[in-house]
Amino acid sequence: MVTKETVHGDICAVLQISAVRTRASLRASKSPSLPQPPPPAPVPADDDEVSLPAPPDVSLSTPTDVPSLTPVAPPDPYTSTPAPDTLRPVQGSAIFEDFEMQTLWDRAVSLDPIYRASHAAVHRGDRSLPTELDHKVQMPDCSFDERGALCCRNAVWVPDHEPLRTALIQRTHDSYITGHPGRDATLAILARGYFWPQQYLTVRQFVRNCAVCNRSKVTRQQGRGLLRPLPVPDRFHSEIAIDFMTELPAENDGDPRFLMVISDRLLHSVTLEAMTTMDAEACAKVFVNSHWRFHGFPAALTSDRGSNWTGRFWRRLCHLVGIEQRLSTAFHPQTDGATERWNQEVLAVLRAFISYSQTDWPQLLPCVQLALANRDSARTGMSAFYLTHGYHLDPIQQVHSQASPATKDPQARANAFVSRLYEGQEIAKAAMVTAQQIMEGQANRKRRPAEQLRVGDRVWLNLRNVTTPQLKKKLAWTQAKYRVTKVIAPDVYELDVPSSIHNRFFVDILRRDPGDPLPSQVTDDAQPPPMSDGLLPDDEAPMYAVERILRAGSWKGTRGMLVKWAGYKEPSWTYRANLTLTDAFRDFIKKYGEGDDVGEAGTGGYTGSTGKKRKGRAIPLLQSVELQSLEIAGDDADDPGEGG
């Protein structure tokens, strides 16, 4: 029989054994190599007899094997590393609804150790971010949102992954809700929901390389290119400038309608000649009769780029007689600005004396020329008439006393006359230098130095003086991108513009394309280089990839097609024969047929706001590509990086 005392002692022994085994199992969980003790035997439910297990081995309860009962301290939150799960948002949550953006986010988190370290520091509750992260961010500004994403000042902290950050800027800047805002506005809108260190630098780089903004917005910067005056002439009549005033009234068909204005740059005088035509041969005859027979041929001649001055006849004439031609650049009248100023003065005097019919202006030209020559120049303080004759022309005749011959020596009078002429020329040169320095200082106050452009640079050309093929000038592009082909002067460059306009431009209407877009930035006018550039034996012109054909019609007297080139925003015309072997040509014929005036609506001739043909020549924004090789297929146009 088992007594009550024996049962009580056995129960205490069993409880002690259970406690020892429990502590042993805890130690085994920390050291998996330790053997696990067997579970205790079940106690029978019989109330009369209790079968007790064998007493435990004494070695299990020795101080070296039994762990201490002292409570274990919790891990230090400032030194321990959280589990990897704490570096990710809450399971099942997403940052973006768009699958592509979410994929970029997941990849960015996995590739940015700095973001993960910052996330861990905020999760642990550190007092500050690790100093090695070099972030200008303070810990009180950091938190987590309900999705588990790290935030800074309630804006989601974006990991350092260029495709993700560029996609966020692109969708913010190009959205119809924002409408291509400027640099500061884009940054303000983006910063409402997203943050990353030095965010403004990425936004600045993106906006300055946005092709849509560059071609559609008006620049607010000061004009580029400091004033560079022409050199001071050595003598009178050595450097002249010529310009024309056109469409003047005439009474009969054979009467003069044009006025040639010849100005002397040093003497500050003007010669006026009425003409019935402006062709080069007529200009040469009038120039010989009005200028050469009195002063000889000049050393330099400044003019605009009219066809009479750029033609072969006038160029050959200047070459034979040794005249240096100084032609102004396109849309830069400041080159011969003095002649433009003379035109205003001539018209002002003519208005003062012309009749009501206005047809007697040719008879008034001698009076106008003499009146202007008799005016004192603001530059020299003397008139051109006095500098060349040695005396003033008095409009009011006075009675002069007869001086005795003894008081006026003829030799002394001759010496004084020659001295006045010589001094007058030197005074004019010194005054011109002073006037140019003052003018240069005043003009450069509103200008800034222009950077040096090199051959091959992409530049944005201001189109304010160009007629574009778009419907309304008010809504047309303001700038178009071209390539520098030649450096003419420090501030004059040649561009690969269409042949319908002159290709030399002053730097004040040019702006260099930064050419440093973000690697993942999407642009609609990349203008890639040609697929081949004369490398093949039969190639006489570069080959470009065809994206699609817009229209078929007459072009340069033959059959042509309007083509949208891969990677180029603006379409241009080319010969139909260049496209017959392309997939784009076959698709176009299948859709529109073989007609000579078929294609997409709105891509026909250049029209104005009234729907009629626009007067004058409309300049296409891109050069027409004349392909000589027919190996371009429409399939190549799917990848803009493979062609141009």
XYZ file of C-alpha atoms in Angstrom:
644
model
C 0.000 0.000 0.000
C 1.225 3.526 -0.709
C 0.966 5.954 2.169
C 0.023 9.642 1.873
C 3.516 10.777 2.846
C 5.117 8.567 0.203
C 2.792 9.882 -2.507
C 3.520 13.498 -1.511
C 7.302 12.973 -1.681
C 7.028 11.246 -5.022
C 4.937 14.101 -6.442
C 7.577 16.661 -5.388
C 10.261 14.589 -7.035
C 8.240 14.434 -10.266
C 7.761 18.246 -10.277
C 11.496 18.755 -9.734
C 12.305 16.403 -12.607
C 9.852 18.263 -14.892
C 11.472 21.614 -14.089
C 14.922 20.228 -14.849
C 13.732 18.754 -18.128
C 12.055 22.043 -19.121
C 15.265 23.993 -18.559
C 17.190 21.391 -20.479
C 14.821 21.692 -23.428
C 15.317 25.470 -23.466
C 19.051 24.987 -23.585
C 18.630 22.430 -26.350
C 16.604 24.904 -28.421
C 19.578 27.284 -28.307
C 22.042 24.498 -29.035
C 20.456 22.156 -31.555
C 23.332 19.694 -31.199
C 22.333 18.816 -27.681
C 20.176 15.617 -27.396
C 16.562 16.127 -26.484
C 15.447 14.316 -23.279
C 12.554 11.870 -23.613
C 9.107 13.138 -22.628
C 7.858 12.196 -19.126
C 5.826 9.003 -18.791
C 2.060 9.554 -18.498
C 0.566 9.174 -15.014
C -2.185 6.537 -14.846
C -5.646 7.672 -13.953
C -6.024 5.011 -11.208
C -6.534 6.650 -7.798
C -5.350 3.642 -5.801
C -2.036 2.839 -7.329
C 0.442 5.232 -8.922
C 3.352 3.839 -10.911
C 6.191 6.327 -10.451
C 9.042 6.625 -12.942
C 12.615 5.841 -12.074
C 14.484 8.582 -10.218
C 16.431 10.834 -12.551
C 20.133 10.666 -13.096
C 21.947 12.890 -10.664
C 24.243 14.169 -13.458
C 21.319 16.073 -15.068
C 20.909 18.269 -12.001
C 24.536 19.268 -11.457
C 25.262 23.047 -11.431
C 27.321 22.793 -14.648
C 24.447 21.251 -16.655
C 21.419 23.011 -15.239
C 21.020 26.523 -16.653
C 20.653 29.417 -14.300
C 17.170 30.550 -13.348
C 18.223 34.244 -13.709
C 15.894 36.052 -16.219
C 17.463 36.608 -19.661
C 17.766 40.322 -20.689
C 15.939 41.370 -23.927
C 18.090 42.253 -26.958
C 19.380 45.832 -27.208
C 17.329 47.678 -29.897
C 20.282 50.003 -30.686
C 22.787 47.221 -31.369
C 20.769 44.318 -32.720
C 19.784 43.912 -36.390
C 16.095 43.316 -37.135
C 14.911 40.403 -39.144
C 14.914 40.867 -42.912
C 11.095 40.959 -42.990
C 11.112 44.356 -41.266
C 12.856 45.926 -44.312
C 9.867 45.308 -46.537
C 6.407 46.882 -46.555
C 3.573 45.091 -44.842
C 2.921 41.700 -46.443
C 0.292 41.981 -49.164
C 0.519 45.808 -49.484
C 1.650 47.707 -52.604
C 3.057 51.197 -53.166
C 1.728 51.713 -56.717
C -1.355 50.490 -58.527
C 0.586 50.271 -61.809
C 2.305 46.910 -62.155
C 5.319 48.358 -63.971
C 5.911 50.969 -61.285
C 5.516 48.385 -58.528
C 8.051 46.136 -60.249
C 10.515 49.023 -60.405
C 9.909 49.707 -56.715
C 10.552 46.120 -55.639
C 13.748 45.999 -57.639
C 14.875 49.365 -56.283
C 14.451 48.211 -52.678
C 16.485 45.075 -53.331
C 19.315 47.007 -55.018
C 19.710 49.944 -52.618
C 21.576 48.994 -49.402
C 21.506 52.597 -48.160
C 17.731 52.653 -48.293
C 17.536 49.354 -46.427
C 19.974 50.607 -43.770
C 17.918 53.774 -43.322
C 14.754 51.701 -43.133
C 16.330 49.512 -40.447
C 17.529 52.508 -38.426
C 14.050 54.023 -38.363
C 12.513 50.640 -37.522
C 14.852 50.158 -34.557
C 14.075 53.621 -33.272
C 17.634 54.943 -33.516
C 18.183 58.501 -32.425
C 19.766 59.447 -35.760
C 20.504 57.967 -39.148
C 23.911 56.373 -39.590
C 26.556 58.977 -40.310
C 28.043 56.944 -43.155
C 24.817 57.382 -45.124
C 25.677 61.086 -45.604
C 22.014 62.134 -45.760
C 20.906 65.633 -44.865
C 17.890 64.092 -43.155
C 17.038 64.089 -39.470
C 15.446 61.171 -37.691
C 12.355 63.037 -36.333
C 11.259 63.636 -39.957
C 11.238 59.913 -40.768
C 8.303 57.585 -40.235
C 6.353 54.705 -41.769
C 2.994 54.913 -43.473
C 0.228 52.322 -43.230
C 1.787 50.322 -46.079
C 5.105 50.015 -44.261
C 6.946 52.343 -46.677
C 9.635 54.637 -45.286
C 8.598 58.294 -45.426
C 10.332 61.610 -44.885
C 8.034 64.490 -43.947
C 5.037 62.463 -45.090
C 6.573 61.854 -48.554
C 7.554 58.342 -49.634
C 11.326 57.855 -49.562
C 12.283 56.555 -53.022
C 15.263 54.162 -53.185
C 18.305 55.048 -55.249
C 17.323 53.408 -58.542
C 17.549 55.597 -61.660
C 14.751 53.932 -63.683
C 12.314 54.311 -60.773
C 13.159 57.942 -60.046
C 13.113 58.871 -63.751
C 9.725 57.184 -64.200
C 8.313 59.186 -61.284
C 9.598 62.454 -62.780
C 8.414 61.509 -66.280
C 4.866 60.688 -65.154
C 4.713 63.845 -63.060
C 6.152 66.188 -65.707
C 4.444 64.766 -68.838
C 0.999 64.288 -67.318
C -2.035 66.118 -68.704
C -2.753 67.145 -65.112
C 0.540 69.036 -64.841
C 1.169 70.041 -68.483
C 4.981 70.035 -68.743
C 5.721 72.554 -65.962
C 9.101 74.167 -65.451
C 11.896 73.006 -63.195
C 10.656 74.522 -59.924
C 7.006 73.627 -60.536
C 7.906 70.030 -61.395
C 9.954 69.708 -58.227
C 7.156 71.188 -56.100
C 4.560 68.772 -57.500
C 6.846 65.752 -57.216
C 7.910 66.609 -53.668
C 4.307 66.435 -52.487
C 4.406 62.654 -52.510
C 8.004 61.514 -53.028
C 11.404 62.251 -51.569
C 15.009 61.301 -52.133
C 18.248 63.099 -51.250
C 19.240 65.888 -53.702
C 15.990 65.472 -55.556
C 16.298 68.885 -57.214
C 19.427 67.840 -59.152
C 17.614 64.955 -60.841
C 14.597 67.114 -61.671
C 16.819 69.852 -63.103
C 18.600 67.391 -65.390
C 15.308 65.920 -66.584
C 13.592 69.226 -67.356
C 16.498 70.753 -69.266
C 16.546 67.703 -71.560
C 12.779 67.594 -72.185
C 12.371 67.947 -75.971
C 8.738 69.051 -75.693
C 9.599 71.935 -73.365
C 12.611 72.992 -75.447
C 10.687 73.291 -78.704
C 7.440 74.750 -77.347
C 8.464 77.269 -74.679
C 9.912 80.758 -75.000
C 13.268 81.273 -73.320
C 13.414 83.944 -70.620
C 17.187 84.264 -70.543
C 19.233 87.207 -71.753
C 20.552 87.215 -75.307
C 23.727 85.274 -75.929
C 26.779 86.694 -77.631
C 28.549 89.926 -76.736
C 28.720 92.752 -79.261
C 31.737 92.615 -81.576
C 31.914 95.839 -83.647
C 33.475 95.826 -87.083
C 37.084 97.115 -87.311
C 37.682 100.848 -87.701
C 38.499 101.793 -91.329
C 41.888 103.319 -92.138
C 40.550 106.116 -94.364
C 37.404 107.587 -95.808
C 35.540 105.560 -98.463
C 37.583 102.408 -97.741
C 34.724 100.512 -96.069
C 31.112 100.996 -97.108
C 27.738 99.351 -96.571
C 24.920 98.947 -99.106
C 21.222 98.361 -98.539
C 17.981 98.797 -100.466
C 14.598 100.349 -99.789
C 11.944 98.663 -101.911
C 8.332 99.109 -103.025
C 8.515 102.893 -103.245
C 5.692 104.616 -105.200
C 6.073 105.157 -108.960
C 3.849 107.114 -111.341
C 4.617 105.040 -114.458
C 5.723 101.474 -115.025
C 9.269 102.478 -116.003
C 9.846 104.822 -113.082
C 12.235 103.903 -110.241
C 10.813 101.827 -107.422
C 13.996 100.993 -105.532
C 16.459 103.166 -103.622
C 20.095 102.128 -103.176
C 21.634 103.509 -99.974
C 25.477 103.556 -99.828
C 26.906 104.625 -96.472
C 30.530 105.326 -95.532
C 31.351 103.789 -92.157
C 34.129 106.240 -91.193
C 32.940 109.438 -92.850
C 29.363 108.830 -91.715
C 27.952 109.979 -95.032
C 25.360 108.531 -97.408
C 24.912 108.272 -101.175
C 21.407 107.809 -102.605
C 20.593 106.371 -106.053
C 17.145 105.608 -107.500
C 16.863 102.352 -109.488
C 14.263 100.548 -111.559
C 15.629 97.049 -110.828
C 17.752 95.323 -108.197
C 19.584 92.737 -110.304
C 23.335 92.385 -109.862
C 24.389 93.948 -113.179
C 22.278 97.045 -112.613
C 23.712 97.380 -109.094
C 27.244 97.185 -110.494
C 26.589 99.950 -113.080
C 25.036 102.300 -110.532
C 27.840 101.617 -108.055
C 30.498 102.498 -110.634
C 28.760 105.751 -111.645
C 27.914 106.927 -108.129
C 30.852 105.764 -106.021
C 33.771 104.313 -107.948
C 34.344 107.311 -110.267
C 34.751 109.561 -107.207
C 36.419 107.332 -104.593
C 37.580 104.119 -106.288
C 36.742 100.607 -105.195
C 36.444 100.088 -101.418
C 38.421 97.522 -99.453
C 35.339 96.007 -97.789
C 31.612 96.028 -98.497
C 28.925 95.084 -95.943
C 25.477 93.995 -97.134
C 22.625 91.628 -96.399
C 22.171 88.290 -98.096
C 19.996 89.363 -100.978
C 20.247 87.328 -104.153
C 21.897 90.240 -105.969
C 24.810 90.231 -103.492
C 25.185 86.458 -103.165
C 24.917 85.710 -106.893
C 27.844 84.578 -108.982
C 28.084 87.866 -110.904
C 28.593 90.071 -107.841
C 30.853 87.588 -106.101
C 33.042 87.358 -109.191
C 33.132 91.145 -109.499
C 34.231 91.573 -105.872
C 36.887 88.908 -106.357
C 38.318 90.606 -109.466
C 38.560 94.119 -107.963
C 39.657 92.942 -104.503
C 36.577 93.839 -102.444
C 36.020 91.865 -99.219
C 32.377 90.836 -98.933
C 30.896 91.028 -95.438
C 27.498 89.362 -95.638
C 25.208 89.511 -92.630
C 24.085 86.302 -90.965
C 20.499 85.081 -91.155
C 18.060 87.134 -89.058
C 20.844 89.321 -87.639
C 20.432 92.837 -89.092
C 22.854 94.282 -86.528
C 25.687 93.409 -88.927
C 24.758 96.364 -91.152
C 22.807 98.269 -88.539
C 24.315 101.627 -89.591
C 22.689 101.340 -93.024
C 19.350 100.455 -91.413
C 19.681 103.626 -89.343
C 20.393 105.673 -92.440
C 17.242 104.284 -94.055
C 15.184 105.740 -91.245
C 16.804 109.171 -91.618
C 16.302 109.188 -95.394
C 12.617 108.349 -95.042
C 12.177 111.067 -92.399
C 13.602 113.782 -94.703
C 11.577 112.519 -97.674
C 8.360 112.700 -95.674
C 9.115 116.329 -94.873
C 9.299 117.476 -98.510
C 7.449 114.878 -100.612
C 4.238 115.768 -102.409
C 0.848 114.276 -101.736
C 1.183 111.832 -104.658
C 4.548 110.614 -103.276
C 5.887 109.955 -106.780
C 8.465 112.775 -106.785
C 10.820 111.131 -104.313
C 13.575 110.494 -106.958
C 13.850 114.254 -107.652
C 14.318 114.959 -103.936
C 17.257 112.589 -103.444
C 20.036 115.196 -104.121
C 18.528 117.506 -101.530
C 18.170 114.689 -99.006
C 21.768 113.540 -99.536
C 23.190 117.053 -99.079
C 21.021 117.730 -96.038
C 22.229 114.580 -94.299
C 25.852 115.313 -95.208
C 25.610 118.781 -93.691
C 24.461 117.517 -90.287
C 26.976 117.259 -87.466
C 27.633 113.707 -86.447
C 27.020 112.857 -82.798
C 30.142 110.731 -82.978
C 32.645 113.300 -84.321
C 30.893 116.594 -83.694
C 31.510 117.536 -87.341
C 29.548 117.033 -90.517
C 30.627 114.770 -93.362
C 30.588 117.802 -95.681
C 33.078 119.650 -93.462
C 35.384 116.615 -93.165
C 35.640 116.306 -96.947
C 35.571 120.004 -97.968
C 37.090 121.811 -95.037
C 34.230 124.250 -94.567
C 30.581 124.255 -93.566
C 27.652 124.717 -95.911
C 25.632 127.610 -94.513
C 21.921 127.498 -95.428
C 21.670 131.290 -94.814
C 23.806 133.431 -97.136
C 25.582 136.355 -95.443
C 27.575 139.308 -96.777
C 31.275 138.740 -95.969
C 33.803 141.564 -95.651
C 36.668 141.670 -98.129
C 39.891 140.942 -96.270
C 43.119 142.513 -97.498
C 45.469 140.155 -99.332
C 48.259 141.027 -96.929
C 46.449 139.566 -93.967
C 45.827 136.148 -95.606
C 48.853 134.399 -97.063
C 47.849 131.896 -99.796
C 50.357 129.306 -98.549
C 49.083 129.628 -95.019
C 45.527 129.185 -96.203
C 46.532 126.048 -98.164
C 48.361 124.599 -95.178
C 45.404 125.247 -92.936
C 43.051 123.632 -95.433
C 45.130 120.440 -95.716
C 45.608 120.349 -91.961
C 41.868 120.521 -91.425
C 41.276 117.637 -93.824
C 43.948 115.456 -92.209
C 42.880 116.299 -88.686
C 39.276 115.693 -89.598
C 40.022 112.127 -90.722
C 42.029 111.383 -87.579
C 39.328 112.912 -85.410
C 36.725 110.754 -87.153
C 38.753 107.593 -86.488
C 39.290 108.429 -82.815
C 35.637 109.355 -82.402
C 34.541 106.100 -84.029
C 36.671 104.063 -81.628
C 35.158 105.890 -78.668
C 31.631 105.498 -80.005
C 32.116 101.771 -80.559
C 33.389 101.270 -77.017
C 30.404 103.125 -75.567
C 27.997 101.197 -77.803
C 29.637 97.897 -76.872
C 29.322 98.614 -73.162
C 25.673 99.620 -73.453
C 24.726 96.634 -75.623
C 26.489 94.067 -73.438
C 24.579 95.152 -70.355
C 21.644 93.070 -71.579
C 23.681 90.245 -73.060
C 25.669 87.383 -71.649
C 28.748 85.654 -73.057
C 28.018 82.811 -75.446
C 29.612 79.429 -74.953
C 31.807 77.973 -77.674
C 29.958 75.592 -79.973
C 31.728 72.817 -81.847
C 31.021 70.876 -85.004
C 28.582 68.086 -84.201
C 26.851 69.880 -81.309
C 23.066 69.812 -81.255
C 21.520 73.275 -80.888
C 17.984 74.655 -80.628
C 17.275 77.275 -83.317
C 14.750 80.000 -82.520
C 12.017 79.910 -85.186
C 10.581 83.382 -84.694
C 11.716 84.387 -88.203
C 10.866 81.078 -89.920
C 7.546 80.167 -91.507
C 6.694 76.649 -90.358
C 4.313 74.175 -92.019
C 2.047 74.150 -88.991
C -1.420 75.659 -89.182
C -1.062 78.668 -86.870
C 2.140 80.521 -86.007
C 0.824 81.264 -82.532
C 0.624 77.558 -81.661
C 3.592 76.417 -83.734
C 6.924 75.273 -82.379
C 9.142 78.064 -81.144
C 12.423 76.154 -81.570
C 13.772 73.211 -83.542
C 16.884 71.110 -83.057
C 19.711 70.983 -85.613
C 23.387 70.059 -85.750
C 26.368 72.431 -86.107
C 28.205 71.653 -89.348
C 30.773 74.469 -89.457
C 32.161 77.247 -87.258
C 32.346 80.485 -89.285
C 33.285 82.899 -86.494
C 33.258 82.867 -82.678
C 29.576 83.817 -82.803
C 28.442 82.595 -86.258
C 27.694 78.948 -87.087
C 26.384 76.844 -89.958
C 23.560 74.383 -89.235
C 22.092 71.465 -91.182
C 18.820 73.309 -91.815
C 16.706 72.803 -94.963
C 18.198 74.280 -98.105
C 15.295 76.727 -98.469
C 16.819 79.089 -95.872
C 20.335 80.347 -95.326
C 22.283 78.062 -93.012
C 24.404 80.636 -91.135
C 23.071 81.977 -87.847
C 24.229 84.300 -85.137
C 24.624 82.772 -81.714
C 21.880 84.915 -80.129
C 19.148 82.698 -81.671
C 20.969 79.444 -80.871
C 20.908 77.450 -77.650
C 23.001 74.346 -77.133
C 21.093 71.173 -76.408
C 22.357 69.811 -73.056
C 22.516 66.289 -74.451
C 22.658 64.676 -70.995
C 19.207 63.137 -70.439
C 18.669 60.645 -67.678
C 19.397 57.100 -68.899
C 15.735 56.088 -68.670
C 14.269 59.421 -69.840
C 11.814 59.024 -72.731
C 11.931 61.613 -75.543
C 9.844 61.914 -78.703
C 12.556 63.644 -80.760
C 15.792 61.787 -80.076
C 17.022 62.275 -83.688
C 19.317 59.248 -83.772
C 22.161 59.136 -86.312
C 21.626 57.496 -89.710
C 21.795 53.730 -90.055
C 24.621 54.175 -92.582
C 26.496 57.310 -93.551
C 28.157 56.702 -96.883
C 29.939 53.594 -95.654
C 28.511 51.311 -98.322
C 29.867 51.552 -101.897
C 26.508 52.556 -103.387
C 25.574 55.023 -100.651
C 25.627 58.671 -101.704
C 23.463 59.855 -98.793
C 22.729 58.639 -95.255
C 20.008 56.031 -94.706
C 17.313 56.503 -92.071
C 14.726 54.143 -90.629
C 11.148 54.655 -91.806
C 8.486 54.557 -89.105
C 5.469 55.115 -91.386
C 4.401 56.988 -94.523
C 1.855 59.747 -93.972
C 0.978 60.957 -97.451
C 1.742 60.681 -101.157
C 1.834 63.728 -103.418
C 3.828 65.900 -105.778
C 7.246 67.005 -104.516
C 9.980 68.811 -106.485
C 8.205 68.159 -109.758
C 7.938 64.411 -109.248
C 6.156 61.856 -107.069
C 7.071 62.133 -103.410
C 5.947 60.932 -100.000
C 5.693 62.507 -96.574
C 7.586 60.220 -94.174
C 7.649 59.956 -90.387
C 11.210 58.867 -89.595
C 11.974 56.708 -86.570
C 13.126 58.838 -83.661
C 12.195 62.159 -85.335
C 9.204 64.249 -84.322
C 8.744 66.226 -87.541
C 8.018 64.381 -90.836
C 9.606 65.411 -94.128
C 9.217 64.672 -97.846
C 11.382 62.364 -99.927
C 11.236 60.693 -103.329
C 8.749 57.871 -103.776
C 11.391 55.702 -105.474
C 13.423 55.618 -102.264
C 10.604 53.882 -100.367
C 9.222 51.265 -102.756
C 11.041 48.357 -101.094
C 10.085 49.197 -97.523
C 7.346 47.573 -95.465
C 5.943 51.024 -94.712
C 5.425 51.626 -98.455
C 3.568 48.343 -98.890
C 1.370 49.107 -95.889
C 0.589 52.573 -97.258
C -0.338 51.270 -100.725
C -2.500 48.570 -99.190
C -4.407 51.162 -97.153
C -4.620 54.158 -99.520
C -3.903 52.795 -102.988
C -1.717 54.160 -105.784
C -3.154 57.687 -105.902
C -0.967 60.779 -106.223
C -2.705 62.786 -103.495
C -3.773 60.343 -100.788
C -2.853 59.747 -97.172
C -3.710 60.725 -93.650
C -6.016 63.683 -93.170
C -4.380 66.948 -92.156
C -1.007 66.118 -93.726
C -1.524 67.776 -97.108
C -0.203 71.146 -98.233
C 0.823 73.875 -95.873
C -2.276 75.891 -95.027
C -3.067 78.917 -92.978
C -5.901 79.574 -90.573
C -8.365 80.079 -93.441
C -7.649 76.685 -94.983
C -6.126 78.236 -98.127
C -2.600 77.692 -99.325
C -0.237 79.888 -97.363
C 1.539 82.561 -99.372
C 5.295 82.317 -99.661
C 7.474 79.387 -98.819
C 6.808 77.348 -95.715
C 10.045 76.047 -94.265
C 9.948 72.417 -93.064
C 11.503 72.009 -89.650
C 13.645 69.082 -90.765
C 15.837 68.570 -93.775
C 14.303 66.365 -96.464
C 16.086 63.031 -96.544
C 16.887 61.810 -100.047
C 17.716 58.124 -99.684
C 19.865 56.629 -102.399
C 19.931 53.098 -100.988
C 16.675 51.135 -100.805
C 17.593 48.631 -98.090
C 15.558 50.223 -95.291
C 12.659 48.146 -94.044
C 9.698 49.352 -92.051
C 10.418 46.753 -89.363
C 13.575 48.609 -88.415
C 11.521 51.613 -87.403
C 10.201 49.829 -84.316
C 13.477 50.498 -82.522
C 14.505 54.161 -82.769
C 17.976 53.312 -81.543
C 18.745 51.392 -84.710
C 18.359 54.284 -87.119
C 17.308 57.845 -87.548
